[in-house]
Coordinates of C-alpha atoms and ligand atoms in Angstrom, one line a residue:
M1 CA 110.3 62.1 92.3
N2 CA 110.8 63.5 95.9
G3 CA 110.0 67.0 96.5
W4 CA 107.5 67.3 93.6
N5 CA 104.2 65.3 92.8
G6 CA 105.1 65.5 89.3
R7 CA 101.5 65.9 88.3
I8 CA 99.6 69.0 86.7
L9 CA 95.8 69.2 86.8
K10 CA 94.2 70.7 83.6
I11 CA 90.9 71.9 83.6
D12 CA 88.9 72.8 80.8
L13 CA 86.0 74.8 81.8
S14 CA 84.3 74.9 78.1
S15 CA 84.2 71.2 77.8
G16 CA 84.1 70.2 81.6
Q17 CA 87.0 67.8 81.3
A18 CA 89.7 67.5 84.1
T19 CA 92.6 65.7 83.2
P20 CA 95.8 65.0 85.3
Q21 CA 99.1 65.2 83.4
S22 CA 102.4 64.0 84.5
Y23 CA 105.8 65.9 84.2
D24 CA 109.3 64.6 84.6
A25 CA 112.2 65.6 86.6
G26 CA 113.9 67.4 83.6
L27 CA 111.0 70.2 83.8
A28 CA 111.3 70.1 87.6
M29 CA 115.1 70.7 87.8
H30 CA 114.8 73.1 84.7
L31 CA 112.4 75.6 86.5
I32 CA 112.0 74.4 90.1
G33 CA 108.2 75.3 90.7
G34 CA 105.9 78.2 91.4
R35 CA 106.8 81.2 89.0
G36 CA 109.3 79.0 87.1
F37 CA 106.3 76.6 86.1
A38 CA 104.0 79.4 85.3
A39 CA 106.1 81.2 83.1
K40 CA 106.9 78.0 80.9
I41 CA 103.1 76.7 80.9
L42 CA 102.3 80.3 79.6
W43 CA 105.0 80.4 77.1
D44 CA 103.8 77.0 75.7
Q45 CA 100.2 77.5 75.8
A46 CA 99.4 81.3 75.6
T47 CA 100.1 82.5 71.7
A48 CA 101.0 86.0 70.8
G49 CA 98.3 88.3 70.7
L50 CA 95.8 86.3 73.0
D51 CA 93.1 88.2 74.6
P52 CA 93.6 87.4 78.4
F53 CA 89.9 87.4 78.7
S54 CA 89.3 84.6 75.6
P55 CA 88.4 81.3 76.6
E56 CA 91.7 80.0 75.1
S57 CA 93.6 82.1 77.7
V58 CA 95.4 80.3 80.4
L59 CA 95.2 80.6 84.2
V60 CA 98.0 79.0 86.4
F61 CA 98.1 78.2 89.9
A62 CA 101.5 76.8 90.9
T63 CA 103.3 75.5 93.8
G64 CA 106.8 74.6 94.3
P65 CA 108.9 71.6 95.8
L66 CA 108.8 73.2 99.3
T67 CA 105.2 74.4 99.4
G68 CA 103.3 72.7 102.2
F69 CA 106.4 71.1 104.0
P70 CA 106.6 72.1 107.5
L71 CA 109.0 74.6 107.0
P72 CA 108.9 78.4 107.7
S73 CA 106.3 80.3 105.8
S74 CA 105.7 77.4 103.4
G75 CA 102.1 77.9 102.4
K76 CA 102.2 80.2 99.1
I77 CA 101.0 79.7 95.8
V78 CA 101.6 81.6 92.6
V79 CA 98.8 82.6 90.4
A80 CA 99.7 83.5 86.9
A81 CA 98.1 84.7 83.5
K82 CA 98.8 86.7 80.5
S83 CA 97.9 90.2 82.0
P84 CA 94.9 92.3 80.9
L85 CA 96.5 95.2 82.6
T86 CA 99.8 95.2 81.0
G87 CA 99.4 93.0 78.2
G88 CA 102.6 90.9 79.3
Y89 CA 103.3 88.1 81.7
G90 CA 101.5 88.4 85.1
D91 CA 101.9 86.8 88.3
G92 CA 101.5 87.1 92.2
I93 CA 102.0 84.9 95.0
L94 CA 99.7 84.6 98.2
G95 CA 99.3 82.8 101.3
T96 CA 96.5 80.1 101.4
F97 CA 95.7 76.5 102.7
A98 CA 94.8 75.8 99.0
S99 CA 98.4 75.5 98.4
V100 CA 99.0 73.1 101.0
H101 CA 95.9 71.2 100.2
L102 CA 96.7 71.2 96.5
R103 CA 100.2 69.6 97.2
K104 CA 98.5 67.0 99.7
A105 CA 95.8 66.1 96.8
G106 CA 98.9 65.2 94.6
F107 CA 99.1 68.0 92.3
D108 CA 101.6 70.9 92.1
V109 CA 99.8 72.8 89.5
V110 CA 96.5 73.5 88.4
V111 CA 95.8 74.7 84.6
V112 CA 92.9 76.2 83.7
K113 CA 91.4 76.7 80.2
G114 CA 88.2 77.5 78.5
R115 CA 85.2 79.4 79.9
A116 CA 82.1 77.9 82.0
E117 CA 78.8 78.5 80.7
R118 CA 77.4 79.6 84.1
P119 CA 79.4 80.8 87.2
S120 CA 81.2 77.9 88.7
L121 CA 83.8 76.7 91.4
V122 CA 86.2 73.9 90.8
R123 CA 86.2 71.3 94.0
I124 CA 89.4 69.2 94.1
D125 CA 89.2 66.4 96.8
D126 CA 92.2 64.3 96.5
D127 CA 91.9 62.5 92.9
R128 CA 88.1 63.8 92.5
V129 CA 87.6 66.9 90.6
D130 CA 84.0 68.4 90.1
I131 CA 83.0 71.5 88.3
L132 CA 80.1 72.9 90.2
P133 CA 77.5 75.7 89.9
A134 CA 78.1 78.8 91.8
E135 CA 75.6 81.1 90.8
D136 CA 74.7 81.7 94.5
L137 CA 78.3 83.2 95.2
W138 CA 78.5 85.2 92.1
G139 CA 78.3 88.8 93.2
L140 CA 79.5 88.2 96.7
G141 CA 82.4 89.6 98.4
T142 CA 85.6 87.7 98.9
F143 CA 84.6 87.6 102.7
E144 CA 81.3 86.2 102.3
T145 CA 82.2 83.9 99.7
E146 CA 84.8 82.4 101.7
N147 CA 82.7 82.0 104.8
K148 CA 79.7 80.2 102.5
L149 CA 82.4 78.0 101.2
K150 CA 83.5 76.7 104.5
E151 CA 79.7 76.4 105.3
S152 CA 79.3 74.0 102.5
Y153 CA 82.7 72.2 102.2
G154 CA 83.8 72.5 105.8
R155 CA 86.3 74.2 107.6
D156 CA 89.2 72.2 106.9
V157 CA 89.4 73.2 103.0
G158 CA 91.7 75.7 101.3
S159 CA 89.8 78.3 98.7
L160 CA 90.9 80.6 96.4
M161 CA 88.2 82.9 95.0
I162 CA 87.4 86.2 93.3
G163 CA 84.9 89.2 94.5
P164 CA 83.2 91.5 92.2
A165 CA 86.3 93.1 90.7
G166 CA 87.2 89.7 89.2
E167 CA 83.8 89.2 87.9
N168 CA 83.5 92.5 86.5
L169 CA 86.9 92.2 85.0
V170 CA 88.6 95.1 86.5
H171 CA 92.2 95.0 85.0
Y172 CA 93.8 94.6 88.6
A173 CA 91.5 92.3 90.4
T174 CA 93.4 89.8 92.4
V175 CA 92.6 86.4 93.4
A176 CA 92.0 86.1 97.2
S177 CA 92.0 83.7 100.3
M178 CA 91.6 83.9 104.1
E179 CA 90.1 87.1 104.4
G180 CA 93.3 89.4 103.7
R181 CA 95.6 87.4 101.8
S182 CA 95.6 88.2 98.2
G183 CA 97.9 88.2 94.9
G184 CA 97.9 88.4 91.1
R185 CA 98.1 92.2 91.1
P186 CA 98.2 92.4 87.5
G187 CA 94.6 91.4 86.9
I188 CA 94.7 87.6 87.3
G189 CA 91.4 87.7 89.2
A190 CA 89.9 89.4 86.2
V191 CA 91.3 86.4 84.1
M192 CA 89.7 83.9 86.4
G193 CA 86.5 85.9 86.4
S194 CA 86.5 86.0 82.6
K195 CA 86.4 82.0 82.8
R196 CA 83.2 82.3 85.1
L197 CA 85.5 80.7 87.9
K198 CA 84.4 82.1 91.3
A199 CA 86.5 79.8 93.3
L200 CA 88.8 76.7 93.8
V201 CA 88.3 74.6 97.0
V202 CA 90.8 72.0 97.5
H203 CA 91.1 69.2 100.2
G204 CA 93.9 66.9 100.1
T205 CA 94.8 64.0 102.5
R206 CA 98.1 62.5 101.1
D207 CA 101.7 62.8 102.6
L208 CA 103.9 64.8 100.5
P209 CA 106.9 62.8 98.5
V210 CA 109.9 63.6 100.6
A211 CA 113.6 62.5 100.1
Y212 CA 115.0 62.7 103.7
P213 CA 111.8 62.8 106.0
K214 CA 113.5 63.0 109.4
E215 CA 116.2 65.6 108.0
L216 CA 113.4 67.5 106.6
R217 CA 111.6 67.7 110.0
A218 CA 114.7 68.3 111.9
L219 CA 115.7 71.4 109.5
G220 CA 112.0 72.7 110.0
T221 CA 112.1 72.6 113.6
G222 CA 115.4 74.1 113.8
A223 CA 114.4 77.0 111.4
F224 CA 111.3 77.8 113.3
R225 CA 113.4 77.9 116.3
E226 CA 116.1 80.1 114.8
L227 CA 113.6 82.6 113.8
L228 CA 111.9 83.0 117.3
A229 CA 115.5 83.7 118.8
K230 CA 116.3 86.3 116.1
P231 CA 116.7 89.9 117.4
G232 CA 114.1 91.4 115.2
Y233 CA 111.3 88.9 116.0
E234 CA 109.7 90.7 118.8
S235 CA 109.3 93.8 116.8
W236 CA 108.2 92.1 113.4
K237 CA 105.5 90.3 115.5
R238 CA 104.4 93.8 116.9
L239 CA 104.4 95.7 113.6
G240 CA 105.1 93.5 110.7
T241 CA 105.6 95.8 107.7
M242 CA 103.6 98.6 109.2
A243 CA 107.1 99.5 110.7
S244 CA 107.8 100.8 107.2
V245 CA 105.5 103.9 107.4
D246 CA 107.9 105.7 109.7
W247 CA 111.1 104.5 108.1
A248 CA 109.6 105.7 104.6
Q249 CA 108.7 109.3 106.0
N250 CA 112.1 109.7 107.7
S251 CA 113.9 108.8 104.5
G252 CA 111.8 110.8 102.6
V253 CA 110.2 108.2 100.2
L254 CA 106.6 107.9 101.6
P255 CA 104.2 108.1 98.4
T256 CA 102.4 111.3 98.8
L257 CA 99.7 112.9 96.8
N258 CA 100.2 110.7 93.9
F259 CA 103.8 110.3 94.3
R260 CA 104.5 114.1 94.1
E261 CA 106.3 114.0 97.3
G262 CA 108.1 111.6 99.7
V263 CA 106.9 113.1 102.8
F264 CA 103.3 113.3 104.6
D265 CA 102.3 115.7 107.3
E266 CA 100.1 113.2 108.9
A267 CA 102.5 110.1 108.5
E268 CA 102.1 109.6 112.4
N269 CA 98.4 109.0 112.3
I270 CA 98.7 106.1 109.8
N271 CA 101.9 104.4 111.3
G272 CA 102.9 101.4 113.0
A273 CA 102.5 102.9 116.6
T274 CA 99.1 104.0 115.6
M275 CA 98.1 100.8 114.1
E276 CA 99.4 99.0 117.5
T277 CA 96.8 101.1 119.7
M278 CA 94.1 99.6 117.2
K279 CA 95.3 96.0 116.8
N280 CA 93.1 93.1 117.8
Q281 CA 94.3 90.1 115.8
L282 CA 97.3 88.8 114.2
R283 CA 96.7 86.6 111.3
G284 CA 98.9 84.9 108.7
C285 CA 99.5 82.3 106.2
P286 CA 99.9 78.5 106.7
N287 CA 103.2 77.2 108.5
C288 CA 103.9 80.4 109.6
N289 CA 105.5 81.3 112.9
I290 CA 106.1 85.0 112.1
L291 CA 102.9 86.2 111.5
C292 CA 102.3 89.4 109.8
G293 CA 98.8 90.2 109.3
N294 CA 97.8 93.1 111.8
V295 CA 94.2 93.2 112.1
V296 CA 92.3 96.4 113.2
N297 CA 88.8 97.5 113.2
D298 CA 88.2 100.5 110.9
A299 CA 86.0 103.4 111.0
E300 CA 82.7 101.3 110.3
G301 CA 83.7 98.9 112.9
Q302 CA 84.7 96.2 110.3
R303 CA 87.8 94.1 110.5
S304 CA 90.6 95.2 108.4
E305 CA 94.2 93.6 107.8
L306 CA 96.7 96.1 107.3
D307 CA 100.2 96.4 105.6
Y308 CA 102.7 99.1 104.6
E309 CA 101.9 98.9 100.8
N310 CA 98.2 99.0 101.3
V311 CA 98.2 101.8 104.0
A312 CA 100.8 104.0 102.0
M313 CA 98.8 103.7 98.9
L314 CA 95.6 104.4 100.4
G315 CA 96.8 106.7 103.0
S316 CA 99.5 109.0 102.4
N317 CA 99.3 108.5 98.4
I318 CA 95.8 110.1 98.5
G319 CA 96.2 112.6 101.4
L320 CA 94.2 110.5 103.8
G321 CA 95.7 110.8 107.5
H322 CA 93.5 108.7 109.6
L323 CA 94.3 105.0 110.0
K324 CA 90.5 103.9 110.5
E325 CA 89.5 105.4 107.4
V326 CA 92.4 104.2 105.4
A327 CA 91.5 100.9 107.0
V328 CA 88.0 101.1 105.5
L329 CA 89.3 101.4 102.0
N330 CA 91.6 98.5 102.7
R331 CA 88.8 96.4 103.7
I332 CA 86.6 97.3 100.8
A333 CA 89.4 96.6 98.3
D334 CA 90.1 93.1 99.9
D335 CA 86.3 92.4 100.1
F336 CA 85.9 93.5 96.2
G337 CA 89.0 91.5 95.4
L338 CA 90.8 94.5 94.2
D339 CA 94.5 95.3 94.4
A340 CA 95.0 98.0 96.9
I341 CA 98.1 99.2 95.3
S342 CA 97.0 99.8 91.9
L343 CA 93.6 101.2 93.8
G344 CA 95.8 103.6 95.7
N345 CA 97.2 105.1 92.5
A346 CA 94.1 105.0 90.6
I347 CA 92.6 107.0 93.2
G348 CA 95.3 109.4 93.5
F349 CA 95.5 109.8 89.9
A350 CA 91.5 110.7 89.8
M351 CA 92.1 113.1 92.7
E352 CA 94.8 114.9 90.4
C353 CA 93.0 114.7 87.5
S354 CA 90.1 116.6 89.6
E355 CA 92.3 118.9 90.8
K356 CA 93.6 120.0 87.5
K357 CA 89.8 119.8 86.0
L358 CA 90.5 117.2 83.7
I359 CA 87.5 115.4 84.4
E360 CA 83.9 116.2 85.6
E361 CA 83.6 114.6 88.9
R362 CA 85.0 116.5 92.1
I363 CA 87.3 113.7 93.9
E364 CA 89.0 115.8 96.7
W365 CA 92.3 114.7 98.3
S366 CA 92.2 113.4 101.8
D367 CA 88.5 112.7 101.6
L368 CA 87.2 109.2 102.5
H369 CA 84.1 109.5 101.0
S370 CA 85.3 110.7 97.3
A371 CA 88.1 107.7 97.6
R372 CA 85.2 105.2 98.5
T373 CA 83.3 106.4 95.7
V374 CA 85.9 106.1 93.2
A375 CA 86.7 102.5 94.4
E376 CA 82.9 101.5 94.1
D377 CA 82.8 103.1 90.5
I378 CA 85.8 101.1 89.4
V379 CA 84.1 97.9 90.3
R380 CA 80.6 98.9 89.1
G381 CA 82.5 100.4 85.9
E382 CA 80.6 104.0 86.4
G383 CA 81.6 107.5 85.7
V384 CA 85.4 107.9 85.8
G385 CA 85.7 104.4 87.2
R386 CA 85.0 102.9 83.8
L387 CA 88.4 104.3 82.6
L388 CA 90.1 103.6 85.7
A389 CA 89.2 99.9 86.0
H390 CA 91.4 99.5 83.0
G391 CA 94.4 101.1 84.9
T392 CA 96.2 104.5 85.0
R393 CA 97.8 103.9 81.8
F394 CA 94.8 103.3 80.0
A395 CA 92.9 106.3 81.7
A396 CA 95.6 108.8 81.0
E397 CA 95.5 108.0 77.3
K398 CA 92.0 108.5 77.2
I399 CA 92.1 111.8 79.6
G400 CA 95.0 113.4 78.2
G401 CA 95.9 116.8 79.4
G402 CA 99.3 115.9 80.2
S403 CA 97.9 113.3 82.6
R404 CA 100.3 110.6 81.4
K405 CA 103.3 112.1 83.0
W406 CA 101.7 111.4 86.3
A407 CA 100.1 108.0 85.5
M408 CA 102.3 106.2 88.0
H409 CA 103.1 102.9 86.4
V410 CA 105.5 100.7 84.6
K411 CA 104.3 98.8 81.6
G412 CA 100.9 99.4 82.8
L413 CA 101.3 98.1 86.3
E414 CA 101.1 100.7 89.0
I415 CA 103.9 101.5 91.0
S416 CA 104.1 100.2 94.6
A417 CA 104.6 102.2 97.7
Y418 CA 108.0 103.9 97.3
D419 CA 108.8 107.4 95.9
C420 CA 111.8 106.9 93.8
H421 CA 112.8 110.7 92.9
S422 CA 116.1 110.0 94.3
L423 CA 116.5 106.6 94.0
P424 CA 117.7 105.5 90.7
G425 CA 118.3 101.8 91.9
M426 CA 114.8 101.4 93.0
A427 CA 113.4 103.1 90.0
L428 CA 115.5 100.6 88.0
A429 CA 114.1 97.7 90.1
Y430 CA 110.6 99.0 89.2
G431 CA 111.6 99.5 85.5
T432 CA 113.1 95.8 85.0
S433 CA 110.4 93.9 87.2
P434 CA 109.0 91.1 85.3
I435 CA 105.5 92.0 85.9
G436 CA 105.6 95.8 85.8
A437 CA 106.3 98.1 88.7
H438 CA 106.3 95.9 91.7
H439 CA 109.0 95.6 94.4
K440 CA 108.7 92.2 95.2
D441 CA 111.6 91.1 92.9
A442 CA 114.1 93.8 94.2
W443 CA 113.3 95.7 97.3
M444 CA 116.6 97.9 96.6
I445 CA 115.5 100.7 98.4
G446 CA 116.7 100.0 101.9
W447 CA 120.2 99.0 100.8
E448 CA 120.1 102.3 98.6
I449 CA 119.4 104.6 101.0
S450 CA 122.0 103.3 103.2
S451 CA 124.5 103.1 100.6
G452 CA 123.9 106.5 98.7
T453 CA 120.8 108.2 97.2
D454 CA 121.1 110.2 93.8
S455 CA 123.8 108.1 92.6
Y456 CA 124.1 106.1 89.3
G457 CA 127.0 103.7 89.9
V458 CA 127.2 100.4 88.3
E459 CA 127.3 98.8 92.0
K460 CA 123.5 99.6 92.1
V461 CA 122.9 97.4 89.1
E462 CA 125.0 94.7 90.5
K463 CA 122.8 94.7 93.6
L464 CA 119.6 94.7 91.9
L465 CA 120.9 91.7 90.0
E466 CA 121.8 90.0 93.0
L467 CA 118.5 90.7 94.7
Q468 CA 116.4 89.9 91.5
R469 CA 118.3 86.6 91.4
I470 CA 118.0 85.6 94.9
R471 CA 114.2 86.6 95.5
S472 CA 112.9 85.1 92.2
M473 CA 113.7 81.7 93.8
F474 CA 111.4 82.2 96.4
E475 CA 108.6 82.5 93.9
C476 CA 109.7 79.4 92.4
F477 CA 110.0 77.6 95.7
S478 CA 106.6 79.2 96.3
V479 CA 107.2 80.0 100.0
C480 CA 107.4 83.3 101.5
R481 CA 110.6 85.3 101.6
F482 CA 110.1 87.3 104.7
P483 CA 111.7 84.8 107.0
W484 CA 114.9 85.5 104.9
I485 CA 114.6 89.2 104.2
Q486 CA 112.8 90.6 107.5
L487 CA 114.3 88.1 110.1
G488 CA 117.5 87.3 108.3
L489 CA 117.2 83.3 108.0
Q490 CA 120.3 82.7 105.9
F491 CA 119.5 81.4 102.4
D492 CA 121.8 78.3 103.1
W493 CA 118.5 77.1 105.1
Y494 CA 116.7 76.7 101.8
L495 CA 119.4 74.8 100.1
R496 CA 119.2 72.5 103.0
F497 CA 115.5 72.1 102.6
F498 CA 115.6 71.8 99.1
R499 CA 118.2 68.7 99.4
A500 CA 116.0 67.2 102.2
A501 CA 112.8 67.6 100.2
T502 CA 114.1 66.5 96.7
G503 CA 117.2 64.6 97.5
V504 CA 119.0 66.9 95.0
E505 CA 122.1 69.1 96.0
R506 CA 122.2 72.4 94.5
N507 CA 124.3 75.5 95.6
L508 CA 123.4 79.2 95.2
E509 CA 125.1 79.5 91.6
D510 CA 122.7 76.6 90.4
F511 CA 119.6 78.8 91.3
H512 CA 120.9 81.7 90.2
I513 CA 121.2 80.2 86.7
V514 CA 117.7 78.8 87.2
S515 CA 116.4 82.3 88.3
D516 CA 118.4 83.8 85.2
R517 CA 116.3 81.5 83.0
V518 CA 112.9 82.3 84.4
Y519 CA 113.8 86.1 84.0
S520 CA 114.7 85.8 80.3
L521 CA 112.0 83.2 79.5
I522 CA 109.3 86.1 81.1
R523 CA 111.4 89.0 79.2
S524 CA 110.9 86.8 76.1
F525 CA 107.1 86.4 76.6
W526 CA 107.0 90.2 76.9
V527 CA 108.9 90.6 73.9
R528 CA 106.5 88.0 71.9
E529 CA 103.3 89.9 72.8
Y530 CA 104.5 93.3 72.3
G531 CA 106.5 92.5 68.9
S532 CA 107.3 95.3 66.9
G533 CA 106.1 97.5 69.5
W534 CA 108.9 96.4 72.2
S535 CA 111.7 98.6 73.0
R536 CA 113.7 99.7 76.0
K537 CA 111.2 102.6 76.4
L538 CA 108.7 100.0 78.2
D539 CA 111.5 99.9 81.2
Q540 CA 111.1 103.5 82.0
P541 CA 109.5 104.9 85.1
P542 CA 107.1 107.5 85.0
A543 CA 107.8 111.0 83.8
R544 CA 107.0 112.5 87.0
W545 CA 110.0 111.2 88.7
F546 CA 112.4 112.8 85.8
E547 CA 110.6 116.2 85.6
E548 CA 109.2 117.1 88.8
P549 CA 111.6 117.4 91.7
T550 CA 110.3 117.0 95.0
T551 CA 109.6 120.0 97.1
R552 CA 110.1 119.1 100.7
G553 CA 111.6 116.4 103.2
P554 CA 115.2 115.0 103.5
L555 CA 115.4 114.2 99.7
K556 CA 114.2 117.6 98.7
G557 CA 114.9 118.7 95.1
G558 CA 115.4 115.2 94.2
V559 CA 114.6 114.4 90.6
L560 CA 115.9 111.2 88.5
K561 CA 118.4 112.0 85.8
R562 CA 117.5 110.6 82.4
E563 CA 121.4 110.2 81.4
G564 CA 122.1 108.3 84.4
Y565 CA 119.2 106.0 84.3
E566 CA 119.8 105.0 80.9
Q567 CA 123.4 104.1 81.4
M568 CA 122.4 102.1 84.6
L569 CA 119.8 100.4 82.2
D570 CA 122.5 99.5 79.7
W571 CA 124.5 98.0 82.2
Y572 CA 121.8 96.1 83.4
Y573 CA 121.0 94.5 79.8
E574 CA 124.8 93.9 79.2
K575 CA 124.8 91.7 82.6
R576 CA 121.9 90.1 81.8
G577 CA 123.0 89.2 78.2
W578 CA 120.2 91.2 76.6
T579 CA 120.5 93.5 73.7
S580 CA 120.4 97.3 73.8
Q581 CA 116.6 97.1 73.6
G582 CA 116.3 94.6 76.5
V583 CA 115.8 91.5 74.4
P584 CA 117.6 88.5 75.5
K585 CA 120.4 87.6 73.0
R586 CA 120.3 84.6 70.9
R587 CA 123.5 83.1 72.6
T588 CA 122.2 84.0 76.4
L589 CA 118.9 81.9 75.3
E590 CA 121.2 79.2 74.3
K591 CA 123.4 79.2 77.4
L592 CA 120.1 79.2 79.6
D593 CA 118.7 76.0 77.5
L594 CA 115.9 78.4 76.2
S595 CA 116.8 78.2 72.6
Y596 CA 113.0 77.1 71.7
V597 CA 111.9 80.7 72.5
T598 CA 114.2 82.3 69.7
E599 CA 111.6 81.3 66.8
A600 CA 108.8 83.8 68.7
I601 CA 111.0 86.6 68.8
P602 CA 110.8 89.2 65.8
A603 CA 114.4 88.6 64.1
N604 CA 115.0 92.5 64.1
L605 CA 114.9 92.3 67.8
L606 CA 117.1 89.4 68.4
D607 CA 120.9 89.5 68.2
Ligands
LIG701 FE1 102.2 85.2 105.2 FE2 103.5 87.4 106.7 FE3 104.2 84.9 107.4 FE4 104.9 85.5 104.8 S1 105.4 86.5 107.1 S2 103.8 83.6 105.4 S3 103.1 87.1 104.5 S4 102.2 85.6 107.4

């Protein structure tokens, strides 16, 4: 096979066995790679109702057929598992040299099962695989862990690791790499911790199998050049995603005080211009010439890599209006290996609980010390942190007092940084995302703000499907979507990359079918897990957006309308070929070559 190595490395930490296994072109063409492979492996190997922290649970690291080639922003890897946070399918994508090295070692995917007797790391060096003790790293933050791995194994290795949050099974612990890259919001780092797997260290030296090497090189050169000439290139390099703070504030969608409002009085203190005055380094992922990791020194003089989502969630959402202080929380989250989006939600939720006197702790809005204590308590499992470590859905169930209304999540995964009081299209994107409330599958909001807020037309559903179909392919190719979404590199480039790498000609329609297949497979995974507890209610955004209008800003008075949202959800299901409860219909599964999943779906839910 060209493009793919055709090999999966299976590791059982209980027995200490590492076994390479081949897969064929059929699987490759069926699901392409990355998220597609992860979804299939989890479907096949995870059984319904499995405890994500049991030794039998499966942890997947998956690359795709474009990963590691000299193509724009191609150094990404998908990390996936059944999520301890949501109880459904969970994944994330992050930039790391481990992805490139894994491919060069001759593997596309690593599947980890079992549980090591003691803290361990897996070292992959081409064909050689060792499971090594890692007690000396257990308890260390991700930054120090990575430095020690480099000291032990050299600077020319790629590594993926967890911090104390993953070790302590915080349900939104991430997998980290390269001091600031992280992925796996739905607790994939905690699954890694449950296996006592501190790190994966990878080194590979082989050439990747490629159908048309000259053409691929020329395409890579052409695409890198085109990106440098794009009109948005200079401002992207200056601000990266931090430009979104001003945009969100001016649009009235900047999450503020636990998503009560969409404007923040101190937005200009945490925006891109403020970041620029503090910036001292630009970092990024492998094979990327549009680096977006803006590094500043935080209020404690430590380096912290900022982006919009983290700054909004740890800034305006908790009322913190000093970027250097926001950067402290961001750095702590990265070092703990803790998802900053869920952390910002958890802190905001705790501040609101405190304000309403539902908990004993006094956790003040806008206060770095309070916020920092909550973050540390979450990782240590102390005080209200014990509840928050399981996510806001769980914490609200325990705390009660009406707090469910403002536990800001969908299916248990906390909402990322866009207020949707007036944005039913973006709310639907959160409602139907394959992992719970995350924006990466459909950043509807830019289009929706320019085409009309507070409206519930079918065209919004069509746009959502268009975005989900195309964005999911970046997860399958396992490359960064930013060259396409932020700089306007046409998707046609990716069709040509794919042909040059694999030798297979595919058009946009073909990839849409793959994307639909992956969506229906993942949705089937959720339904299998939830069983008779599954219903369309799980695709609902939080009650706050329906019941508490905003009181300020350009979208003042905005509130979601229940009837309009339900109508859009009906249209969405219909267009996906799913039932009125959001379950893929039998004929849809057959059409997508997924007939094998029907047996596992409760008969009363299948049409
Ligand atoms: Fe990484 Fe940013 Fe480059 Fe994407 S654009 S590959 S996130 S540095």
